[in-house]
Short mmCIF file of C-alpha atoms in Angstrom, two decimals:
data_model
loop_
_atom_site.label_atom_id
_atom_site.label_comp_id
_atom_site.label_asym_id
_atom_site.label_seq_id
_atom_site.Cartn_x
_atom_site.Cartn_y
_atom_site.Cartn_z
CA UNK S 134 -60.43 111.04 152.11
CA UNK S 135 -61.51 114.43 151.90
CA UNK S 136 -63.82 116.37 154.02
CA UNK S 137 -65.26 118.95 151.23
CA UNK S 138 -67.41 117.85 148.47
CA UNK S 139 -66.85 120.30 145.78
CA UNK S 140 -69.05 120.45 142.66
CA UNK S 141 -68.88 122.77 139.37
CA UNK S 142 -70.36 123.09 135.71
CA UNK S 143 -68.00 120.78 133.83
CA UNK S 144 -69.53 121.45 130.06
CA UNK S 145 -68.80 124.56 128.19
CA UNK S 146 -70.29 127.73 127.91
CA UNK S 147 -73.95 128.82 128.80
CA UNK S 148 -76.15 128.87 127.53
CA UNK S 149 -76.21 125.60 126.09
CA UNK S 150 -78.33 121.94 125.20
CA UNK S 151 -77.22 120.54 127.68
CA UNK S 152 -75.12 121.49 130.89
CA UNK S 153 -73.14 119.17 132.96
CA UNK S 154 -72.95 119.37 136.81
CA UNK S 155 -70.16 117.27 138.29
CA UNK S 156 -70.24 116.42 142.04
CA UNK S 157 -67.29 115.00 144.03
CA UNK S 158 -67.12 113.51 147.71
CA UNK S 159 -68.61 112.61 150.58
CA UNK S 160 -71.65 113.93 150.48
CA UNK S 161 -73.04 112.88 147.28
CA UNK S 162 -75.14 110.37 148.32
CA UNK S 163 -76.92 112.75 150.76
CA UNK S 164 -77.12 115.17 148.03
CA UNK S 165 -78.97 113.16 145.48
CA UNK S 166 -81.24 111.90 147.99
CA UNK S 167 -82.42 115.18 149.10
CA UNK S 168 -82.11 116.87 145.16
CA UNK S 169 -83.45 113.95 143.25
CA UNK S 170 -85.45 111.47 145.82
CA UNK S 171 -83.05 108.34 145.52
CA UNK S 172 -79.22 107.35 144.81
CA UNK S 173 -79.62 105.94 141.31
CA UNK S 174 -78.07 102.41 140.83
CA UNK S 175 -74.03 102.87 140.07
CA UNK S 176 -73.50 103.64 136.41
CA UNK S 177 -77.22 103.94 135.09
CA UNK S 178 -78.66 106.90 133.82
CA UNK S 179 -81.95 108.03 135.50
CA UNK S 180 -84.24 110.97 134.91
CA UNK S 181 -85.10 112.65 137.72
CA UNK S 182 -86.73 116.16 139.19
CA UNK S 183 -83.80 118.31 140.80
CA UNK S 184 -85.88 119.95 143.60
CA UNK S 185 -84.38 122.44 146.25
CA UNK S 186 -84.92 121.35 150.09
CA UNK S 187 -88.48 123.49 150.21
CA UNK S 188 -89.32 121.09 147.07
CA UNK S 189 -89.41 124.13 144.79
CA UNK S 190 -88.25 122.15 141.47
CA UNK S 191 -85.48 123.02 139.47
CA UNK S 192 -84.81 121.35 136.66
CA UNK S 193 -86.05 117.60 134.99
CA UNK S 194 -82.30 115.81 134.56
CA UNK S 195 -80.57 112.83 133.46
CA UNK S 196 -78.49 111.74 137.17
CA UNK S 197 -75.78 109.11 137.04
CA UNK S 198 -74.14 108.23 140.61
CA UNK S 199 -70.36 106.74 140.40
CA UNK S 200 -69.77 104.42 143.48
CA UNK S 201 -66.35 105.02 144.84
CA UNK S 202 -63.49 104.05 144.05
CA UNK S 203 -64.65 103.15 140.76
CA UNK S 204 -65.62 106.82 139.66
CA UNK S 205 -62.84 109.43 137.58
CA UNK S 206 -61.91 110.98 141.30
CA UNK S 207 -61.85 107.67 143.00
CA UNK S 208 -64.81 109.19 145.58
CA UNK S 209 -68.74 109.13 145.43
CA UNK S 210 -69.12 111.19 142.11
CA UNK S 211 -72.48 112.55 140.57
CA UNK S 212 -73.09 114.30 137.31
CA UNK S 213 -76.34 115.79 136.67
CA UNK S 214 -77.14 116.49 132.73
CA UNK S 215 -79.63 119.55 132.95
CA UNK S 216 -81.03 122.07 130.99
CA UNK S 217 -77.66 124.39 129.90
CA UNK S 218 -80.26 127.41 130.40
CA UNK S 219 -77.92 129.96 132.82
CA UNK S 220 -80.50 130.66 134.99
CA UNK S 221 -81.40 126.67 135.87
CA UNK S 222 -77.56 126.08 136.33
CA UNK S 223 -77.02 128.91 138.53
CA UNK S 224 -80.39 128.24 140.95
CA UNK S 225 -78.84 124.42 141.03
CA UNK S 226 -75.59 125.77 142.06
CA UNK S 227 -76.84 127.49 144.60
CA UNK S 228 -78.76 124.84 145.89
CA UNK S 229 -75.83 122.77 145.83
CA UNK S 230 -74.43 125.69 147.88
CA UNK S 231 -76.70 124.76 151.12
CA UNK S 232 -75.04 121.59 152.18
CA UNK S 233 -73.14 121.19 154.79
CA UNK S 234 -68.86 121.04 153.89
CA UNK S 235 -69.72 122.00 150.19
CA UNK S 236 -68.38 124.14 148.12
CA UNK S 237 -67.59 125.40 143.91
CA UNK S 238 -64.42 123.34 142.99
CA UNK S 239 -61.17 124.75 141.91
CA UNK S 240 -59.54 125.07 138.59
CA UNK S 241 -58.38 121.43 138.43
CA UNK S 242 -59.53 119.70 141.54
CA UNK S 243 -61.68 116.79 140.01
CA UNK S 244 -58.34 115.84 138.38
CA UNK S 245 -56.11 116.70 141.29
CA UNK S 246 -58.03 114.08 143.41
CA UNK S 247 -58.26 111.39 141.10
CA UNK S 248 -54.00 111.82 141.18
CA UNK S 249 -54.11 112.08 145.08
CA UNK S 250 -56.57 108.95 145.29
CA UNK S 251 -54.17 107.13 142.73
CA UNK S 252 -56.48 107.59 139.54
CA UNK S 253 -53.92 108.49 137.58
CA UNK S 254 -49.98 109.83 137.36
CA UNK S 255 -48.58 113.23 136.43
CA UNK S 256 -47.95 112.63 133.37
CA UNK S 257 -51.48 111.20 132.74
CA UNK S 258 -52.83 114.25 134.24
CA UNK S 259 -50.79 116.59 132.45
CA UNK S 260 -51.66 114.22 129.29
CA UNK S 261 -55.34 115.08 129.97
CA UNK S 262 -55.00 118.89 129.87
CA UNK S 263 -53.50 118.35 126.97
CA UNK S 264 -56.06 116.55 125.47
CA UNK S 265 -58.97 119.44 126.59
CA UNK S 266 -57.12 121.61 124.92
CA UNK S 267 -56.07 120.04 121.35
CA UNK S 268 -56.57 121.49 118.67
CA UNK S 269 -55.05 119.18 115.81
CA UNK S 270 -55.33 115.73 115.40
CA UNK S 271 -51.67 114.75 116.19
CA UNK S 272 -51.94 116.75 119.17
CA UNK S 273 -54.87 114.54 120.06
CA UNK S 274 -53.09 111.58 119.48
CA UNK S 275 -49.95 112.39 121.21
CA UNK S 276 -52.33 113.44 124.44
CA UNK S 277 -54.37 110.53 124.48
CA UNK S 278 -51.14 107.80 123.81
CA UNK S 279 -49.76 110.01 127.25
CA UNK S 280 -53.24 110.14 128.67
CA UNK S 281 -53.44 105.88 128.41
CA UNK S 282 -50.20 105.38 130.53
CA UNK S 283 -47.67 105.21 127.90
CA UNK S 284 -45.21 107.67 129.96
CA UNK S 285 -46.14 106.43 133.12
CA UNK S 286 -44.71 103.12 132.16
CA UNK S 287 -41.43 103.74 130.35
CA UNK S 288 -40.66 105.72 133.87
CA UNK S 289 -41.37 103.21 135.91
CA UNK S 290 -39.83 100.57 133.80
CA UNK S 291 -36.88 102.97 134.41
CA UNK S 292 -36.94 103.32 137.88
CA UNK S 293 -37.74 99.19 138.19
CA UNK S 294 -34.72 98.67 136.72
CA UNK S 295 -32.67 101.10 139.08
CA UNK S 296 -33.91 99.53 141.77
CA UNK S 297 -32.81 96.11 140.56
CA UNK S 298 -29.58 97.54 139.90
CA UNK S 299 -29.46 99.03 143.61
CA UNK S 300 -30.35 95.48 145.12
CA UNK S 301 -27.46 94.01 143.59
CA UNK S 302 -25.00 96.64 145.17
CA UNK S 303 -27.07 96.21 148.14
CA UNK S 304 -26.23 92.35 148.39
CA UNK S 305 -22.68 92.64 147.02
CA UNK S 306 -22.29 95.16 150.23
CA UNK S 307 -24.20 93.26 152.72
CA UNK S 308 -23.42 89.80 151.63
CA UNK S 309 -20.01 89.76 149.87
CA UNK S 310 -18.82 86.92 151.89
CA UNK S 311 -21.82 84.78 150.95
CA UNK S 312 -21.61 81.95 148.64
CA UNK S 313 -25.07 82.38 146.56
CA UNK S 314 -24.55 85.91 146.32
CA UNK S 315 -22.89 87.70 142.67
CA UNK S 316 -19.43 88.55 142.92
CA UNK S 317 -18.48 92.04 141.34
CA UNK S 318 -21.49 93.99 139.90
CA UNK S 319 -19.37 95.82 137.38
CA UNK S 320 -20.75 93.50 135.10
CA UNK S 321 -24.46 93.22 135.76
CA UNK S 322 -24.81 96.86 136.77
CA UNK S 323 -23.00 99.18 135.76
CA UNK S 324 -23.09 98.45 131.68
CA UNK S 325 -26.47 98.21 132.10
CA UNK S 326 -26.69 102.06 134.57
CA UNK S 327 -24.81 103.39 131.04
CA UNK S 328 -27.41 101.94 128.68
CA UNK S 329 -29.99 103.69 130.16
CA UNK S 330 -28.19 106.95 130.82
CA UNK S 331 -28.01 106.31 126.88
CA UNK S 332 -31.44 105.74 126.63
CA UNK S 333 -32.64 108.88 128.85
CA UNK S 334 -31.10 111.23 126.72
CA UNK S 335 -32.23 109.66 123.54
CA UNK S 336 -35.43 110.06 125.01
CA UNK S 337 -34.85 113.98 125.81
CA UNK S 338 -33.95 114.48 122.36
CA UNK S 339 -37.18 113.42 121.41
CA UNK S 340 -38.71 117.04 123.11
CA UNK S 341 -38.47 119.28 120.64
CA UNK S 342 -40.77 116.94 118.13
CA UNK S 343 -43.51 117.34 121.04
CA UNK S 344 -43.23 120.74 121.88
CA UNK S 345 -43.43 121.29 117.99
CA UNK S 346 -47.02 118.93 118.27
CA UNK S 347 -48.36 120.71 121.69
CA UNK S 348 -47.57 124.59 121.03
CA UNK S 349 -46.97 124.71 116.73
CA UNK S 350 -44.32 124.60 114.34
CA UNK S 351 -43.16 128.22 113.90
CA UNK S 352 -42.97 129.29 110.70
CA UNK S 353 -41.48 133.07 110.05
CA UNK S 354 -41.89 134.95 106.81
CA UNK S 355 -39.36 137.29 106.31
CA UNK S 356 -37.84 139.52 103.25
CA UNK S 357 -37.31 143.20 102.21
CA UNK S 358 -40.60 145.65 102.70
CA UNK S 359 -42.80 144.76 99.79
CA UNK S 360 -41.81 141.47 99.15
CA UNK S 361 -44.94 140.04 99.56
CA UNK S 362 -45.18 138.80 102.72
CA UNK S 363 -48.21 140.18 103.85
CA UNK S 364 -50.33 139.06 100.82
CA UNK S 365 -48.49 135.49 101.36
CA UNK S 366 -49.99 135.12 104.99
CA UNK S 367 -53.44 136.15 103.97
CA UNK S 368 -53.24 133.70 100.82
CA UNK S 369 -52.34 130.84 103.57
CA UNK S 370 -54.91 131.83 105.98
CA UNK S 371 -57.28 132.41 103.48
CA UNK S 372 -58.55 135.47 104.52
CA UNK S 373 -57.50 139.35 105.15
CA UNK S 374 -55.21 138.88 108.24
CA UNK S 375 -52.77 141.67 107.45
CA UNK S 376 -53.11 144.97 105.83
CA UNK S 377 -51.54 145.15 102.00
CA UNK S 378 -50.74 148.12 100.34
CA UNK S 379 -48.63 149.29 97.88
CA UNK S 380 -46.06 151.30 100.89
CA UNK S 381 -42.93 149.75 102.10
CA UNK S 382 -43.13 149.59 105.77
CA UNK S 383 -46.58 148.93 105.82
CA UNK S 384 -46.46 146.07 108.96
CA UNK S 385 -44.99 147.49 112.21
CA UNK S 386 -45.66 144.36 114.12
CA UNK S 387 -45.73 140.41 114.21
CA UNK S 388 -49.12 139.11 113.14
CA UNK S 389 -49.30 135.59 113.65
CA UNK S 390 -52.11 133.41 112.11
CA UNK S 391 -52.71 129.38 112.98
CA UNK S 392 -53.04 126.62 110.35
CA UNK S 393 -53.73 123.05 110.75
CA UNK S 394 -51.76 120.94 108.32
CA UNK S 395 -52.45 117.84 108.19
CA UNK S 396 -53.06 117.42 111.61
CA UNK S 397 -50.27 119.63 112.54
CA UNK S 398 -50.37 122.65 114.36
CA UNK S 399 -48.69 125.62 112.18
CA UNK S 400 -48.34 129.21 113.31
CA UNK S 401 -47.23 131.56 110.54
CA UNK S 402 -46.12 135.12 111.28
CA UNK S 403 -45.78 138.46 109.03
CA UNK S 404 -42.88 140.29 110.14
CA UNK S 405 -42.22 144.11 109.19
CA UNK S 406 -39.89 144.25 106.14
CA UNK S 407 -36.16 144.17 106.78
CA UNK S 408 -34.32 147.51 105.86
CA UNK S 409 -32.43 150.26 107.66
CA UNK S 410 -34.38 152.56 108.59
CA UNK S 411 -34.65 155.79 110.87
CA UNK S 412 -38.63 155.42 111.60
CA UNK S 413 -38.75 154.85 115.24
CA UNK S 414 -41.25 152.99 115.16
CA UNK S 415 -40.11 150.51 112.12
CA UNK S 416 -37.22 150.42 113.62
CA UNK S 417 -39.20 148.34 117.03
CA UNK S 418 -40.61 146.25 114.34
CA UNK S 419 -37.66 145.48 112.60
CA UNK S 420 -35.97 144.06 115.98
CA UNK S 421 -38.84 142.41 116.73
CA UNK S 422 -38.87 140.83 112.85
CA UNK S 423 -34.96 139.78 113.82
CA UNK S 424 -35.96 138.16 116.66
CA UNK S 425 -38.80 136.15 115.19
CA UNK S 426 -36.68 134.51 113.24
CA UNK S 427 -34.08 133.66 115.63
CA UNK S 428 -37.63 131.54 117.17
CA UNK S 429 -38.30 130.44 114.12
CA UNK S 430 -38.62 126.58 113.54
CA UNK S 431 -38.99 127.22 109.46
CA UNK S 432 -38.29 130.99 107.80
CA UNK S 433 -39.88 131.75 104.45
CA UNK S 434 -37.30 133.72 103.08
CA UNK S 435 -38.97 135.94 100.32
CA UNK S 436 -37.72 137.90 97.29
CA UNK S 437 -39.92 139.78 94.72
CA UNK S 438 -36.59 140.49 92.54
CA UNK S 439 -36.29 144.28 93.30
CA UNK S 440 -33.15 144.46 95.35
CA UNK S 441 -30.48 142.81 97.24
CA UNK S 442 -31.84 139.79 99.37
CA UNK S 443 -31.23 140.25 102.56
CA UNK S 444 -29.21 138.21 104.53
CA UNK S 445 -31.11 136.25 107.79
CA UNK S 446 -28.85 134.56 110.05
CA UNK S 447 -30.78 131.81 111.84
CA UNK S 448 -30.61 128.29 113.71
CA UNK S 449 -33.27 126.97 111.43
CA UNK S 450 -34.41 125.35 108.10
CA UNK S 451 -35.54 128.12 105.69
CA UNK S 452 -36.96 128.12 102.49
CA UNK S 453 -36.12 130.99 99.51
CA UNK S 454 -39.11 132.03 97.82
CA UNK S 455 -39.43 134.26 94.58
CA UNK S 456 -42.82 135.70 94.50
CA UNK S 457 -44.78 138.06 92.28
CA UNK S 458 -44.05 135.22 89.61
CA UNK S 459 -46.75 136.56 87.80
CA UNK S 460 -45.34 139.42 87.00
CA UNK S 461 -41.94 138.77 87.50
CA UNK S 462 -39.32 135.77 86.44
CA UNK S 463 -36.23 135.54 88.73
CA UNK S 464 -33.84 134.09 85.96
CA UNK S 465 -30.96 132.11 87.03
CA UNK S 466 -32.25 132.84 90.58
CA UNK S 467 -31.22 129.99 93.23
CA UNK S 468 -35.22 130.15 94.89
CA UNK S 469 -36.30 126.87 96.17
CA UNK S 470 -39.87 128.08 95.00
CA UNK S 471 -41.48 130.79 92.93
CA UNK S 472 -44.99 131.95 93.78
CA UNK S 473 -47.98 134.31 93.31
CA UNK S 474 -50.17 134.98 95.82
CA UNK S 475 -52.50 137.07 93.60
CA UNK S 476 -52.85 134.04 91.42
CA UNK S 477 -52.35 131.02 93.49
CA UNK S 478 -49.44 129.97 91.42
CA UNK S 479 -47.25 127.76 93.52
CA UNK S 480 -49.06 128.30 96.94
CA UNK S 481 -50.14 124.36 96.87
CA UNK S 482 -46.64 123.83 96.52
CA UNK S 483 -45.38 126.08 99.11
CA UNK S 484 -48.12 124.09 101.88
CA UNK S 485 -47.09 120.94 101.01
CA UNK S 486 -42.90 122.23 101.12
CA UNK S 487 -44.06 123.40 104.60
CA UNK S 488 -45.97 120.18 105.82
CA UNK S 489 -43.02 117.84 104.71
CA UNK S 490 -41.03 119.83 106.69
CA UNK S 491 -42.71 120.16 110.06
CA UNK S 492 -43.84 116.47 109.49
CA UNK S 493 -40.49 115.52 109.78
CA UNK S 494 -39.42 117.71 112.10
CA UNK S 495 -42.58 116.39 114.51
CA UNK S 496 -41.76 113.24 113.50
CA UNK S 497 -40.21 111.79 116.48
CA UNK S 498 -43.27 112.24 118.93
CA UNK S 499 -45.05 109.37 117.24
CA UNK S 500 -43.40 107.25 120.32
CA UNK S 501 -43.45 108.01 123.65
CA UNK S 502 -41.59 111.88 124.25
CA UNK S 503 -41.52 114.39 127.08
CA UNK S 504 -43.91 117.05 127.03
CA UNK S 505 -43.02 119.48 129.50
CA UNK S 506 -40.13 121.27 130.29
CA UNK S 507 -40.68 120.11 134.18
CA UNK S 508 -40.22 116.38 132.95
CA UNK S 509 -36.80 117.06 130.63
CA UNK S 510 -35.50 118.87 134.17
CA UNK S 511 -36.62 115.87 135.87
CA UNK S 512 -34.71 113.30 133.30
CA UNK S 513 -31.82 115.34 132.93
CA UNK S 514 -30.92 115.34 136.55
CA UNK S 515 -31.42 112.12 136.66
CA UNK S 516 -29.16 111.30 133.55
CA UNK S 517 -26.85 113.65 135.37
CA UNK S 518 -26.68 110.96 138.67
CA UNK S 519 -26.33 107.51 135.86
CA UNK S 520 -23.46 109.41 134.59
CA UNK S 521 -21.64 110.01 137.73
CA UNK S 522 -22.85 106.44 138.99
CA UNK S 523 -21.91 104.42 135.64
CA UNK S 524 -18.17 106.32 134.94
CA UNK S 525 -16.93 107.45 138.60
CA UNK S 526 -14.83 104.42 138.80
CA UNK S 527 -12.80 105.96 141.77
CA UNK S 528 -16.27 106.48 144.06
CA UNK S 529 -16.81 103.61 147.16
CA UNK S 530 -19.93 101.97 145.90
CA UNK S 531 -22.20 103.26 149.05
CA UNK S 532 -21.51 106.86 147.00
CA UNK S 533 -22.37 105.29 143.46
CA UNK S 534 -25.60 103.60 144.99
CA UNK S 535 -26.44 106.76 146.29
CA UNK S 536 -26.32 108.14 143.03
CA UNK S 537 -28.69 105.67 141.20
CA UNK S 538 -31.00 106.67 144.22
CA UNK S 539 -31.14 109.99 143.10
CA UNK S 540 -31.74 109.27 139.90
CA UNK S 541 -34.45 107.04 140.86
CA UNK S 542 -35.89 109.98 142.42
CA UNK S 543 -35.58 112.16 140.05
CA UNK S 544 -37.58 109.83 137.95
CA UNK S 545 -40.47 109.11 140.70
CA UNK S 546 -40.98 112.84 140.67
CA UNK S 547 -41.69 113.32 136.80
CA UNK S 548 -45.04 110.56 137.69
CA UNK S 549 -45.58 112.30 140.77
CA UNK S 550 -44.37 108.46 142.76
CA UNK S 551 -42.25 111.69 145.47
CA UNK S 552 -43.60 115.13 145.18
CA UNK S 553 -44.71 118.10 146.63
CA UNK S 554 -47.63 120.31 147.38
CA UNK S 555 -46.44 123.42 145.85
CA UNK S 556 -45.71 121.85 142.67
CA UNK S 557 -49.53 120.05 142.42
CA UNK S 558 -50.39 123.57 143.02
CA UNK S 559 -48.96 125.09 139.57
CA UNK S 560 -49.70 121.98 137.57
CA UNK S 561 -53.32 121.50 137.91
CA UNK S 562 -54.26 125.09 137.95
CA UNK S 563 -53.20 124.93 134.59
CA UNK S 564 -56.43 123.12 134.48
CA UNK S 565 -59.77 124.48 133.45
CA UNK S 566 -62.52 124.41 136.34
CA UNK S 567 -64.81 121.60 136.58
CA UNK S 568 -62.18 119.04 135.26
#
């Protein structure tokens, strides 16, 4: 139970229709007796005057009270819809401010307590920041299938089954001489500890497809100065992102623009053509081109016909594009697709080569995946332990129990079953304030 009742504007910018006032704590009862005459029944909405303590009044608002435990923190919680005028939110703030052991909350502390008063797990917390900050609709879907406690349960199915595993050690080790109890667990545990070290790292695999979902699917264009790169990315992003002339050389720097594709997040960046060159300054954006595509999840590879293609070594699907094909035909050329950006020609084509392609590479987070790099740390180590535990033939079994603890750990930690202060800390201040 905490001491503090903290309180914040939980809506979006001011000024607004509305403006939402979330209050968290002990003190909320007091609070709404003294701002709005009575405690409103649990759950109903009631409309109310918000007067200050002198009965100056503030605002007319619609006040719903959330009994604990039954509330998003698991305390008292109050929200108070108001005018979204910044003036009336900032005088009701401040009156807020006059009660005793009150205070603003902090980036993430409605959500932080609902995970301290056993709300929610990590990875339904870090599920929900995902989900305040989606942008496409597979990102939605992928936060709110993590949000409803499909992670949650595949690790503790996990760590159910380790423990299982560890009573049967347990017994063979405490009880060997017993009639009722298993004779070796080779059998019953250990085939079983290398079927899920299996399945772990099946599961890692899977992170890549959700870190393609939650940050974009990088897609690079690159070519020789003029090819038409920069008159490609406007074409996609349908408006004037970069500058086109006529000059080779003409983009010094990335410039990245956003898509959605079908629900998927694509980020698609002009890169400064790819020559030698003794301009300083091309020169920076010529490395920095280089290493864009060495990032790259996709690379656009084009060629308007005027020279020698240049070669791109990357770790990544790319596509070979002719363009200008309105003015120019690439005969015998070996181009996956021809385009013109000043006429359209083949740009429908192009978006839909690119959507097939990040599709399938974001294909795999339609089940349950990792989403963070803290939780593949967390289930490598632990695949680490299964391995030594399932193939270390040689160890006593205390040692090989040992190991399946760890890994049990391990797993605890990515739900946030063992953890510690420091690391709350950096994950919910990743949070915005007043959630």
């Amino acid at each position: 139970m905490f001491r503090e009742t903290i309180y914040a504007l939980s809506s979006g910018a001011l000024p607004s229709g509305v403006a939402v006032i979330r209050i968290s704590g002990p003190a909320v009862q007091n609070i709404l007796r003294q701002m709005a005459v009575a405690v409103p029944a649990a759950r109903s909405a009631a409309l109310r005057e918000l007067r200050t303590k002198s009965g100056i009044l503030l605002d007319h608002a619609l006040v719903l009270y959330f009994q604990a435990p039954a509330s998003f923190t698991g305390e008292d919680v109050a929200e108070l819809q108001v005018h979204g005028g910044k003036a009336t939110v900032a005088a009701i703030l401040q009156e807020l401010s006059t009660f005793d052991d009150t205070r603003l909350a902090e980036a993430g502390e409605f959500s932080r307590r609902a995970f301290l008063n056993g709300k929610m797990d990590l990875t339904a917390a870090e599920a929900l920041s995902d989900l305040i900050s989606a942008e496409t609709e597979l990102q939605r879907r992928l936060a709110i299938a993590n949000a409803d406690g499909k992670q949650r349960d595949l690790y503790q199915g996990w760590r159910r089954s380790l423990l299982n595993a560890r009573a049967l050690i347990e017994a063979e080790l405490d009880f060997a001489d017993e009639a009722d109890v298993p004779g070796s667990v080779s059998d019953q545990v250990w085939s079983s500890v290398q079927a899920l070290h299996q399945d772990i790292l099946n599961h890692i695999d899977g992170y890549r497809a959700g870190e393609i979902v939650r940050e974009g699917f990088r897609v690079v264009l690159a070519g020789r100065p003029n090819a038409g790169k920069s008159s490609l990315l406007n074409v996609l992003a349908k408006r004037d992102v970069a500058i086109v002339t006529d000059i080779p050389g003409t983009t010094r720097d990335l410039v990245e623009v956003t898509l959605d594709l079908s629900g998927l997040k694509i980020i698609l960046t002009d890169t400064a053509g790819l020559r030698d060159t003794d301009d300083v300054v091309e020169r920076i954006g010529v490395d920095r081109a280089l290493e864009a595509t060495r990032t790259a999840d996709l690379i656009l590879h084009l060629d308007d016909g005027t020279g020698e293609p240049v070669k791109i070594d990357a770790d990544c699907p790319d596509l070979k594009i002719a363009t200008k094909a309105d003015i120019r035909h690439l005969a015998g050329s070996t181009h996956d697709l021809a385009i013109a950006a000043r006429t359209g020609a083949g740009v429908d084509e192009l978006e839909e080569a690119i959507r097939k392609i990040a599709a399938e590479a974001a294909q795999p987070a339609e089940g349950v995946v990792p989403t963070r790099a803290r939780q593949v740390s967390l289930l490598r180590r632990a695949a680490s332990h299964l391995q030594v535990a399932a193939q270390s033939d040689a160890l006593d079994l205390e040692l090989r129990a040992e190991e399946l603890r760890l890994a049990e750990y391990a797993l605890g930690k990515i739900v946030g079953a063992v953890d510690s202060e420091e690391l709350l800390g950096v994950i919910f201040s990743e949070f915005c304030i007043g959630k």
